[in-house]
N, CA, C and O of each residue as an XYZ file, in Angstrom:
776
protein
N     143.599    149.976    129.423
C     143.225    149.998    128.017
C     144.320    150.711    127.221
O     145.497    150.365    127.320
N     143.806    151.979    126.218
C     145.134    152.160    125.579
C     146.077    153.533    126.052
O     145.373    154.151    126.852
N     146.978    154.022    125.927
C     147.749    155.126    126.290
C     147.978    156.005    125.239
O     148.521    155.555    124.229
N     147.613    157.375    125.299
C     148.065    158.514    124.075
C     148.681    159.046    124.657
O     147.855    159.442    125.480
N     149.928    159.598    125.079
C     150.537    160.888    125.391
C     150.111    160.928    126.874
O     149.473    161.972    127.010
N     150.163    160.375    127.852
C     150.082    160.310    129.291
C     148.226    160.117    129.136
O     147.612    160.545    130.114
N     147.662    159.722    128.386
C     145.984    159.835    128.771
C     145.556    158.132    128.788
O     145.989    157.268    128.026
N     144.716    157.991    129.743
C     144.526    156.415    129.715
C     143.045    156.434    129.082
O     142.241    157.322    129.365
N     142.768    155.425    128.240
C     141.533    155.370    127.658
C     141.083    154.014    128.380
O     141.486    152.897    128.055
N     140.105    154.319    129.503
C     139.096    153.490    129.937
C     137.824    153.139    129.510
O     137.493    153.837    128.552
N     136.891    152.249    129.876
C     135.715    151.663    129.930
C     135.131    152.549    131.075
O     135.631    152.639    132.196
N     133.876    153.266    130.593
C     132.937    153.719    131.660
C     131.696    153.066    131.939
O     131.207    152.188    131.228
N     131.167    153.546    133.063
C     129.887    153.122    133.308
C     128.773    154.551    132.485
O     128.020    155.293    133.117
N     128.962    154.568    131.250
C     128.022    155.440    130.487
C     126.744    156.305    131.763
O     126.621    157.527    131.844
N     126.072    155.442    132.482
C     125.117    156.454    133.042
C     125.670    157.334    133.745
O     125.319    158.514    133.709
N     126.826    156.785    134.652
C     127.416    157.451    136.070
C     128.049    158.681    135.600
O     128.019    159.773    136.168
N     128.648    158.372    134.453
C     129.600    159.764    133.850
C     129.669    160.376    133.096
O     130.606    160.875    132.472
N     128.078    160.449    133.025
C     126.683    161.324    132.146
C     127.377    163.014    132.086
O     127.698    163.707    131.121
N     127.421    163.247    133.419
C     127.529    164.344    133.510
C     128.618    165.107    133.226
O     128.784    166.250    132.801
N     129.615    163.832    133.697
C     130.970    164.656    133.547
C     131.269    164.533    131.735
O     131.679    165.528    131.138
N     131.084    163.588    131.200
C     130.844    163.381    129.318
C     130.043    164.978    129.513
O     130.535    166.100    129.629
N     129.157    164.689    129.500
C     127.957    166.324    129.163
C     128.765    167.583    129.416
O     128.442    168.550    128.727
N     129.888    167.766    130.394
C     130.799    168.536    130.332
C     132.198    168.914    129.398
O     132.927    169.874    129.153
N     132.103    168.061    129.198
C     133.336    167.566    127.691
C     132.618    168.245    126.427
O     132.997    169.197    125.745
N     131.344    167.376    126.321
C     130.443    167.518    125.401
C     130.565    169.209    125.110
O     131.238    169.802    124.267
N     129.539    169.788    126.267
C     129.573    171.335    126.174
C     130.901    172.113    125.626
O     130.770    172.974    124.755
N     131.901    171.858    126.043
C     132.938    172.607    125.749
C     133.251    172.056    124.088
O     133.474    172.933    123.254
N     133.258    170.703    123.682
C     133.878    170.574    122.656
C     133.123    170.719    121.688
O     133.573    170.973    120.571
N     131.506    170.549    121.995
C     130.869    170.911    120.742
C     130.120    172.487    120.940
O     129.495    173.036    120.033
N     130.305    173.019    122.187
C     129.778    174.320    121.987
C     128.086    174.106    122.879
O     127.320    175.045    122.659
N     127.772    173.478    123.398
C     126.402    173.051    123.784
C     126.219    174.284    125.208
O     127.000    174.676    126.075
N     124.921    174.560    124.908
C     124.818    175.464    126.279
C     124.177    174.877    127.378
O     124.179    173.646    127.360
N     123.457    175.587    128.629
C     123.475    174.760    129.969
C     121.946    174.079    129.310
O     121.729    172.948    129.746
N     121.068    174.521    128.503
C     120.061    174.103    128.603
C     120.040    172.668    127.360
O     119.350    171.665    127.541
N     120.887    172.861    126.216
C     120.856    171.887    125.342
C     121.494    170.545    126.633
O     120.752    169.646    127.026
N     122.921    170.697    127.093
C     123.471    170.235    128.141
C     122.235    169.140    128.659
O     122.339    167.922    128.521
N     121.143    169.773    129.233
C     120.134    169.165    130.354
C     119.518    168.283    129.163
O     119.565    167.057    129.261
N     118.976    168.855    128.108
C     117.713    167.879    127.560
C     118.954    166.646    126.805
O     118.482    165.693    126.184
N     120.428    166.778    126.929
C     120.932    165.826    126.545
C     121.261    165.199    127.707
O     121.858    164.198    127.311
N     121.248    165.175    128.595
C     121.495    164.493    129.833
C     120.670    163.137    130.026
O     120.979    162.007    130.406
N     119.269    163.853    129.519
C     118.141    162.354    129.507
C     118.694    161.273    128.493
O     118.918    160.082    128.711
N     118.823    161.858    127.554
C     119.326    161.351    126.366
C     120.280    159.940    126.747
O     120.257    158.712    126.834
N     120.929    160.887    126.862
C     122.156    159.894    127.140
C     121.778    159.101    128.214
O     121.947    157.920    127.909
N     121.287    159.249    129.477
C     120.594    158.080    130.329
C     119.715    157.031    129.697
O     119.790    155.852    130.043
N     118.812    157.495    128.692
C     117.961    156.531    127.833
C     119.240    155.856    127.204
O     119.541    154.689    127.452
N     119.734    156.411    126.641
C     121.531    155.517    125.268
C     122.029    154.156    126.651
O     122.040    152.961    126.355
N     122.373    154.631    128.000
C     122.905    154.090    128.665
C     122.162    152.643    128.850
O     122.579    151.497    129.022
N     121.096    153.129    128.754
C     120.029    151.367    129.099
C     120.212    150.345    127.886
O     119.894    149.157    127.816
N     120.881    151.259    126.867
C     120.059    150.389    125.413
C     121.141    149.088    125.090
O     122.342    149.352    125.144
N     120.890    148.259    124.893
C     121.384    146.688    124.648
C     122.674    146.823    123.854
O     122.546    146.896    122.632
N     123.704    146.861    124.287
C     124.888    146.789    123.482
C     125.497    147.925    123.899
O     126.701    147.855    123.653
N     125.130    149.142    124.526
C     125.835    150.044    124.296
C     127.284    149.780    125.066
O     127.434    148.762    125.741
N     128.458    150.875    124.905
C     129.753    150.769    124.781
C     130.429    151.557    124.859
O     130.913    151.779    123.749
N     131.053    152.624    126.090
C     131.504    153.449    126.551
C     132.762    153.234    126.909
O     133.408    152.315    127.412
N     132.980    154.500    126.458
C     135.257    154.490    126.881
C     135.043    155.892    127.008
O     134.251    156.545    126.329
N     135.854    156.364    127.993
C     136.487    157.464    128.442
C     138.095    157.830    128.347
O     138.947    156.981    128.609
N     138.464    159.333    127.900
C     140.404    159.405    128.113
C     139.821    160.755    129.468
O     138.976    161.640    129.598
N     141.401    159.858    130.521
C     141.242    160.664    131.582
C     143.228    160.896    131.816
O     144.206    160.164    131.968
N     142.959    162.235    131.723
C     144.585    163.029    131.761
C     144.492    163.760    132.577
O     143.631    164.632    132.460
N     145.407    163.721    133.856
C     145.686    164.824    134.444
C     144.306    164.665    135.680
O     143.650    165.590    136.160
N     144.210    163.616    135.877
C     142.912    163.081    136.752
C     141.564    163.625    136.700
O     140.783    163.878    137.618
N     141.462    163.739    135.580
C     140.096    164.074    135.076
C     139.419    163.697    133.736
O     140.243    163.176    132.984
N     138.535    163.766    133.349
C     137.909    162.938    132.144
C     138.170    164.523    131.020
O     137.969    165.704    131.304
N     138.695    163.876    129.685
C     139.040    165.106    129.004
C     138.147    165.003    127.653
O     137.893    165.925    126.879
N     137.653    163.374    127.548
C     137.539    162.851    126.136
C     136.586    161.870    126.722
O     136.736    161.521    127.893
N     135.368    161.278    125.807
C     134.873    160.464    126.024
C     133.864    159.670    124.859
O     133.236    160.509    124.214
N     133.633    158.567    124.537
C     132.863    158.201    123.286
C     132.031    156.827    123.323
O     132.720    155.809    123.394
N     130.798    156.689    123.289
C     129.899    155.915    123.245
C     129.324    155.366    121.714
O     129.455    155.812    120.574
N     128.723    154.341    122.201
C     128.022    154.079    120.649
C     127.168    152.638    121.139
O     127.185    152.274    122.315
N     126.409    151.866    120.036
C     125.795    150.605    120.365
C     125.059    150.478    118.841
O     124.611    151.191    117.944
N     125.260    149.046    119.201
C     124.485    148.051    117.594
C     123.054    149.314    116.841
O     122.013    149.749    117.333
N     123.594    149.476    115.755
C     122.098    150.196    115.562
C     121.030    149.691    115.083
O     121.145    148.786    114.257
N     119.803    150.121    115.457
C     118.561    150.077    115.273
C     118.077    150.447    114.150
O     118.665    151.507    113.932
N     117.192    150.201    113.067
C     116.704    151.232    112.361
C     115.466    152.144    113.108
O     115.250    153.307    112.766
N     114.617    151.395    114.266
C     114.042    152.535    115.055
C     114.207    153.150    115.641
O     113.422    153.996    116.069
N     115.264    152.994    115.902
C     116.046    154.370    116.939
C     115.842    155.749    115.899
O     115.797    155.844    114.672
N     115.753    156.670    116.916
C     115.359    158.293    116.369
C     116.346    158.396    114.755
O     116.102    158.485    113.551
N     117.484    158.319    115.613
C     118.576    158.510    114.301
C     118.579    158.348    112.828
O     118.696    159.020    111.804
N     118.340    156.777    113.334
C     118.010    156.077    112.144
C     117.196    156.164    111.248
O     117.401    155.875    110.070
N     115.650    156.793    111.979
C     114.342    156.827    111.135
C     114.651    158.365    110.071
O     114.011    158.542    109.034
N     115.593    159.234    110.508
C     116.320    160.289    110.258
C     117.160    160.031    109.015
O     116.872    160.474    107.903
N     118.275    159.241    109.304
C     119.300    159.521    107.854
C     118.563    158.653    106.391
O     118.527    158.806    105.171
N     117.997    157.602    107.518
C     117.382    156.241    106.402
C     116.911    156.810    105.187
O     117.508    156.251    104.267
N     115.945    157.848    104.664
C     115.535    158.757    103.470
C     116.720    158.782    102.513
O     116.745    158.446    101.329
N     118.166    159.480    103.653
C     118.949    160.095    102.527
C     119.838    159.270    102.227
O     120.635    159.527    101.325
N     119.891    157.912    103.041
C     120.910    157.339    102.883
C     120.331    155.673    101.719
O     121.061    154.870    101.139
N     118.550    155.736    101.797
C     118.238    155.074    101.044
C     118.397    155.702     99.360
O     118.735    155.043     98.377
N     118.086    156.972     99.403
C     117.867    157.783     98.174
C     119.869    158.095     97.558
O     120.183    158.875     96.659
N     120.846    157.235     98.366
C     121.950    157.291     97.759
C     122.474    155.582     97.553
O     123.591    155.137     97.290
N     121.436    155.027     97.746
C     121.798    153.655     97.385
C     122.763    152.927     98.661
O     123.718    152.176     98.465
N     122.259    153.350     99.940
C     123.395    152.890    101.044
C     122.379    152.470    102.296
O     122.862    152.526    103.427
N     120.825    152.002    102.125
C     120.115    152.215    103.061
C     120.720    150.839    103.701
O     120.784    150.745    104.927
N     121.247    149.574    102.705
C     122.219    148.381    103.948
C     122.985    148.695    105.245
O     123.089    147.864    106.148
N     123.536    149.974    105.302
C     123.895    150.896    106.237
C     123.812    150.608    107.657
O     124.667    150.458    108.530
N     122.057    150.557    107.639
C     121.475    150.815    108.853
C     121.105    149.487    109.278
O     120.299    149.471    110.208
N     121.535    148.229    108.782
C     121.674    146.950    109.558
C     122.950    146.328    110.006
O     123.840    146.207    109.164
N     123.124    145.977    111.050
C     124.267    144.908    111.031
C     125.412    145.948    111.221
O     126.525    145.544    110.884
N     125.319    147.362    111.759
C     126.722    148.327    112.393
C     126.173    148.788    113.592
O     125.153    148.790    114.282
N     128.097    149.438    113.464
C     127.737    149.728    115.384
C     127.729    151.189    115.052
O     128.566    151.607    114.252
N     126.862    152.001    115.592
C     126.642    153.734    115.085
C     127.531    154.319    116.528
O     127.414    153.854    117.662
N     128.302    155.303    116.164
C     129.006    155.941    117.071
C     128.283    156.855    117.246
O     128.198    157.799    116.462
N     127.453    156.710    118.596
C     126.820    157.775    119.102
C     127.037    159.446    119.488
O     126.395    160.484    119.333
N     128.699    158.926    120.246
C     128.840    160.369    120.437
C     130.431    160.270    120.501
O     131.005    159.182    120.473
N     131.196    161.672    120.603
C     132.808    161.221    120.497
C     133.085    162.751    120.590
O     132.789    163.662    119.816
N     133.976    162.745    122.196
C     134.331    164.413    122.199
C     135.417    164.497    122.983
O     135.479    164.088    124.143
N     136.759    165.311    122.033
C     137.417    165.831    123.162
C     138.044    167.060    123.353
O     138.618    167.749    122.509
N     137.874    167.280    124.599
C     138.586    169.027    125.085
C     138.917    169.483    124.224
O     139.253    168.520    123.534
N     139.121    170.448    123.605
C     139.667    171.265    122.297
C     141.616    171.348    123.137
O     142.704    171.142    122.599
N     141.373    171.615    124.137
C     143.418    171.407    124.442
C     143.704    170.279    124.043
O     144.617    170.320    123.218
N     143.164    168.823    124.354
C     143.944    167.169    124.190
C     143.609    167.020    122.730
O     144.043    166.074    122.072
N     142.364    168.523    121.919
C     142.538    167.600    120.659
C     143.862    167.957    119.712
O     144.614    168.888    120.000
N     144.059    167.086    118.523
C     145.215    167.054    117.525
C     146.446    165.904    118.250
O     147.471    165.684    117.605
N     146.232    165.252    119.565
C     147.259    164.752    120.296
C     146.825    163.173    119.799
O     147.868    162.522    119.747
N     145.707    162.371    119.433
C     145.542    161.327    118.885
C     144.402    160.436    119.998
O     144.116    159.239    119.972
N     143.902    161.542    120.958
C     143.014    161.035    121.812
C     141.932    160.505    121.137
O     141.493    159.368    121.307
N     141.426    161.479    120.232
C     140.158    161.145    119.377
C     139.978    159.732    118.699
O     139.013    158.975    118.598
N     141.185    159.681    118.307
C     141.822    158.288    117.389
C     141.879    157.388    118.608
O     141.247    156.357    118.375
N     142.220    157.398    119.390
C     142.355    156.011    120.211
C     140.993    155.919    120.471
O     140.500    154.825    120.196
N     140.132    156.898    120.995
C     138.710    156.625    121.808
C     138.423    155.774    120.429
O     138.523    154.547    120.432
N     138.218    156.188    119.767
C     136.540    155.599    118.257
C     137.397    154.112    118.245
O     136.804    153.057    118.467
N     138.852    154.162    117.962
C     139.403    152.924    117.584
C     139.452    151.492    118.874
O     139.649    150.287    118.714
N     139.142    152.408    120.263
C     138.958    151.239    121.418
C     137.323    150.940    120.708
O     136.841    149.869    120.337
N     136.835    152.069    120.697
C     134.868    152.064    121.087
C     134.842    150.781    119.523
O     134.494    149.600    119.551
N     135.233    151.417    118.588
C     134.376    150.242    117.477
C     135.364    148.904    117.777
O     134.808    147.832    118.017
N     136.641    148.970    117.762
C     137.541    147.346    118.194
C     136.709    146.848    119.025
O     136.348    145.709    118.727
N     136.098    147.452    120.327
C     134.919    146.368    120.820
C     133.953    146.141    120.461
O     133.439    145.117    120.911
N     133.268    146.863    119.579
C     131.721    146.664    119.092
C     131.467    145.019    118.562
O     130.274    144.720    118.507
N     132.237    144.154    118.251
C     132.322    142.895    117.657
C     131.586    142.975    116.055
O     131.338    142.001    115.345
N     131.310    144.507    115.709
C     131.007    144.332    114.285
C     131.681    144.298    113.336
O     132.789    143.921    113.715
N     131.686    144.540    111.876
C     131.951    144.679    110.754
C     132.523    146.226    110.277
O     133.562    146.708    109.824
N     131.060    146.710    110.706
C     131.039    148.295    110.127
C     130.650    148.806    110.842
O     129.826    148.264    111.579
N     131.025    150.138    111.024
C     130.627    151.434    111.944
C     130.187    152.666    111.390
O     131.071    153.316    110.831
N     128.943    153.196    111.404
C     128.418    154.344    110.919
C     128.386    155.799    112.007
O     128.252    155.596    113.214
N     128.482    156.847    111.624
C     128.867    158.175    112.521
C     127.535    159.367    111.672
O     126.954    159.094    110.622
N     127.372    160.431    112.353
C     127.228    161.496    111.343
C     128.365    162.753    112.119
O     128.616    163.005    113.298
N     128.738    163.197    111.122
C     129.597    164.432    111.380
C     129.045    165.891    110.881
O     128.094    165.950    110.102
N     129.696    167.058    111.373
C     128.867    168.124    110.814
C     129.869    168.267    109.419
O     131.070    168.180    109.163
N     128.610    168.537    108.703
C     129.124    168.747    107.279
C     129.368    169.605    106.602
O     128.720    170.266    105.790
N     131.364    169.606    107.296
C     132.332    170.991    107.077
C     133.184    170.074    106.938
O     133.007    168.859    107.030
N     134.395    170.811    106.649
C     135.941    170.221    106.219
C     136.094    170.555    107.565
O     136.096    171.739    107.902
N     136.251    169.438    108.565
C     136.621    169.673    109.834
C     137.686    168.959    110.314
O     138.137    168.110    109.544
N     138.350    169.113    111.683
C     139.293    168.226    112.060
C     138.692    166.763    112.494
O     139.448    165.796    112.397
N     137.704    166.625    112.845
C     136.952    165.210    112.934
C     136.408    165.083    111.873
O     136.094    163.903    111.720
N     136.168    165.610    111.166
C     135.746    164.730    108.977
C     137.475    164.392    108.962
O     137.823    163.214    109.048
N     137.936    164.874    108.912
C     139.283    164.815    108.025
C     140.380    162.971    109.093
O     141.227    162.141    108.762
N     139.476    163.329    110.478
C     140.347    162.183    111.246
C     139.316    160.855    110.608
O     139.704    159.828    110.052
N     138.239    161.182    110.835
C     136.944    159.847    110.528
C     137.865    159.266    108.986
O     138.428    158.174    108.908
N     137.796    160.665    107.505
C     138.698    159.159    107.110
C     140.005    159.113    106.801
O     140.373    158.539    105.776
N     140.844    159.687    107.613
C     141.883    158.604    107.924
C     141.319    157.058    108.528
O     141.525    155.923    108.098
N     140.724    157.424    109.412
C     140.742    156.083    110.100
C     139.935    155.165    108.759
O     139.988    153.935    108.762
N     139.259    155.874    107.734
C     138.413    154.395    106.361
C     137.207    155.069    106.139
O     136.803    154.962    104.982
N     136.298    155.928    107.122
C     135.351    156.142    106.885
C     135.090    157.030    105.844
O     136.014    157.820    105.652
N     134.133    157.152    105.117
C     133.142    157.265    103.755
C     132.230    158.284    103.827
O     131.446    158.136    104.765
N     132.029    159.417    103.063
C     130.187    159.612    102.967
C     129.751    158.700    102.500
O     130.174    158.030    101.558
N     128.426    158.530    103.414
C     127.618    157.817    102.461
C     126.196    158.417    102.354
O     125.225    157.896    101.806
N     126.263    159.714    103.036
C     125.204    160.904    102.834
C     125.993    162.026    103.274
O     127.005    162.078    103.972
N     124.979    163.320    102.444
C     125.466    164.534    102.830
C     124.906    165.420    103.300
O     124.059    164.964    104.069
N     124.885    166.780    103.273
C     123.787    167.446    103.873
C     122.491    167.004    104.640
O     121.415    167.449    104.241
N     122.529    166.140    105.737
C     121.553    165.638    106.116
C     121.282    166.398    107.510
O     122.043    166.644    108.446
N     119.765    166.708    107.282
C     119.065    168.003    108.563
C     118.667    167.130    109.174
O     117.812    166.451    108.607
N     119.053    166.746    110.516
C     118.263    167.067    111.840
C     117.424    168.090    112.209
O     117.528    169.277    111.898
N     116.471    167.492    112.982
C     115.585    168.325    113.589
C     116.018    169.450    114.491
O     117.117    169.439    115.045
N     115.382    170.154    114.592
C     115.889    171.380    115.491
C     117.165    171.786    115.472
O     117.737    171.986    116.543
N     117.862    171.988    114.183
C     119.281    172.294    114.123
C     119.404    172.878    113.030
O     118.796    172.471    112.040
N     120.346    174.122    112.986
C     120.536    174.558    111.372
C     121.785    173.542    110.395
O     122.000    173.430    109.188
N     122.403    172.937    111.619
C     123.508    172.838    110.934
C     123.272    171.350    109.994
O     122.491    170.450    110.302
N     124.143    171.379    108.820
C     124.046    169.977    107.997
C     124.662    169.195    108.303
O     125.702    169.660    108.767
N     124.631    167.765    108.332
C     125.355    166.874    108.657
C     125.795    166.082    107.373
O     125.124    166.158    106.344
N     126.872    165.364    107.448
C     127.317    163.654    106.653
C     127.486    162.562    107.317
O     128.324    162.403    108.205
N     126.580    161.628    106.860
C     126.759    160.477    107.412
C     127.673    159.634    106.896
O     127.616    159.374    105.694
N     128.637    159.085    107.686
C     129.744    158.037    107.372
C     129.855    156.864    107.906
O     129.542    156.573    109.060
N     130.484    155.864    106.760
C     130.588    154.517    107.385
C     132.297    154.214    106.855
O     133.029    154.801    106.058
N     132.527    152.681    107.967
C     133.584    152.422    107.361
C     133.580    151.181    108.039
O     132.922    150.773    108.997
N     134.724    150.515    107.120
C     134.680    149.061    107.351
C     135.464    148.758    108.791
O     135.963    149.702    109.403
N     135.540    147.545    109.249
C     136.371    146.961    110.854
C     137.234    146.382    110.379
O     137.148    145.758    109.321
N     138.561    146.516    111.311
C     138.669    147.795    111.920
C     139.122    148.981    110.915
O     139.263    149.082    109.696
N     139.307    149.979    112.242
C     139.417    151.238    111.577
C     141.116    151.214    111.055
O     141.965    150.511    111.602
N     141.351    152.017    110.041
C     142.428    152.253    109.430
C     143.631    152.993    110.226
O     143.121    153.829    110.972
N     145.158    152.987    110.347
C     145.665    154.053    111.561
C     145.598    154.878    111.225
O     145.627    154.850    109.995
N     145.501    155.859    111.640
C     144.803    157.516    111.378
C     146.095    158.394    111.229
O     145.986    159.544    110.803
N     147.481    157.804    111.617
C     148.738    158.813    111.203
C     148.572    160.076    111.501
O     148.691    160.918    110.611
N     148.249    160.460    112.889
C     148.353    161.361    113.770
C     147.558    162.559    113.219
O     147.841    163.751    113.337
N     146.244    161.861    112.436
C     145.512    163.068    112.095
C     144.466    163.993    113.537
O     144.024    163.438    114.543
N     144.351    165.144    113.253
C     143.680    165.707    114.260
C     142.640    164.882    114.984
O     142.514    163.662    115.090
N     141.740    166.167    115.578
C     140.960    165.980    116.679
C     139.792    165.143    116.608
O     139.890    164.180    115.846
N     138.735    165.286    117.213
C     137.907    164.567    117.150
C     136.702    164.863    118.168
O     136.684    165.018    119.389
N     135.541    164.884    117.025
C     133.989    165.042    118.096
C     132.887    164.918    117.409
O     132.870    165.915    116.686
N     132.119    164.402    117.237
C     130.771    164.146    116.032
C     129.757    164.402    116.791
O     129.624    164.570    118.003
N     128.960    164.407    115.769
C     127.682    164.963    115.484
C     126.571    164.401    116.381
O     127.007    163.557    117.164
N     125.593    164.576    116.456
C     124.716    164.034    117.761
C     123.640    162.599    117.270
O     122.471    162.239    117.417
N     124.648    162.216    116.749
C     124.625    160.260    116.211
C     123.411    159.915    116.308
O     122.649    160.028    115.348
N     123.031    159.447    117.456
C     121.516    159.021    118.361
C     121.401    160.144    119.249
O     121.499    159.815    120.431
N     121.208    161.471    119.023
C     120.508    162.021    120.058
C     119.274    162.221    120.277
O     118.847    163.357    120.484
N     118.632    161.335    120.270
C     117.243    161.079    120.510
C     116.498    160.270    121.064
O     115.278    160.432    121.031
């Protein structure tokens, strides 16, 4: 698949490399052993669901980076979630007819190197859609600031998840993604974690 800086970005088998993703995960978004576990199911449920679409970057013979996603639902957890804020901004078309980037994380060492940028840009180039929707945490971050380089948009803001203090923005952007000109890192928000 594609090459960043000695890292090969493969196709995974999403269930099998649950764990080792959930390890990426932890480190890049900060997750502890117990959030870790109740996302473990998670992501085994994501793995069954019709469309989904997994790529992994593996440097240095190990998985450093990894990013999933699949056609969204409006009943999926997520969805029943942003749909309020994203209807109440005139964007609820959103939630038909894209591919939602579920999840997208890498090592805090490989990030700023363009890993982030290749994973989302293999994961949505295959989705066969149009548009791709994300939520990110909603800070001036190095993954807000890469999402739009690559095109992506608010198209909500401050949006609460359950059991979380932190705010999110939901973003979309058109297919494909834009080249990102070696903007930083990359890791979003917990998309479909539910």
């Amino acid at each position: 698949m594609g090459r960043v800086a000695g890292v090969v970005i493969e196709a995974i088998d999403l269930a099998a490399w649950a764990p080792q993703a959930l390890d990426v995960q932890a480190v890049a978004f900060g997750l502890t052993p117990e959030e870790v576990m109740v996302r473990l199911h998670i992501v085994g449920r994501h793995a069954q669901q019709p469309g989904v679409i997994a790529f992994g970057a593996f440097g240095g013979g190990r998985l450093i980076g990894f990013g999933y996603g699949m056609p969204n639902h409006r009943e999926h957890w997520w969805s029943t979630v942003i749909e309020p804020y994203l209807v109440a901004r005139g964007h609820g078309d959103w939630l038909d007819g894209v591919f939602a980037v579920t999840e997208l994380h890498v090592l805090p060492e490989f990030q700023g190197r363009g890993v982030g940028s290749a994973l989302i840009r293999t994961l949505t180039g295959r989705s066969g859609m149009d548009r791709s929707i994300l939520s990110a945490i909603d800070a001036e971050t190095p993954a807000r600031r890469l999402y739009r380089a690559l095109g992506y948009r608010d198209l909500a803001r401050a949006v609460h998840f359950p059991n979380t203090e932190r705010r999110y923005a939901v973003m979309g952007a058109s297919l494909p993604l834009r080249g990102a000109g070696g903007a930083g890192s990359a890791h979003s928000a917990p998309a479909n974690s539910r």
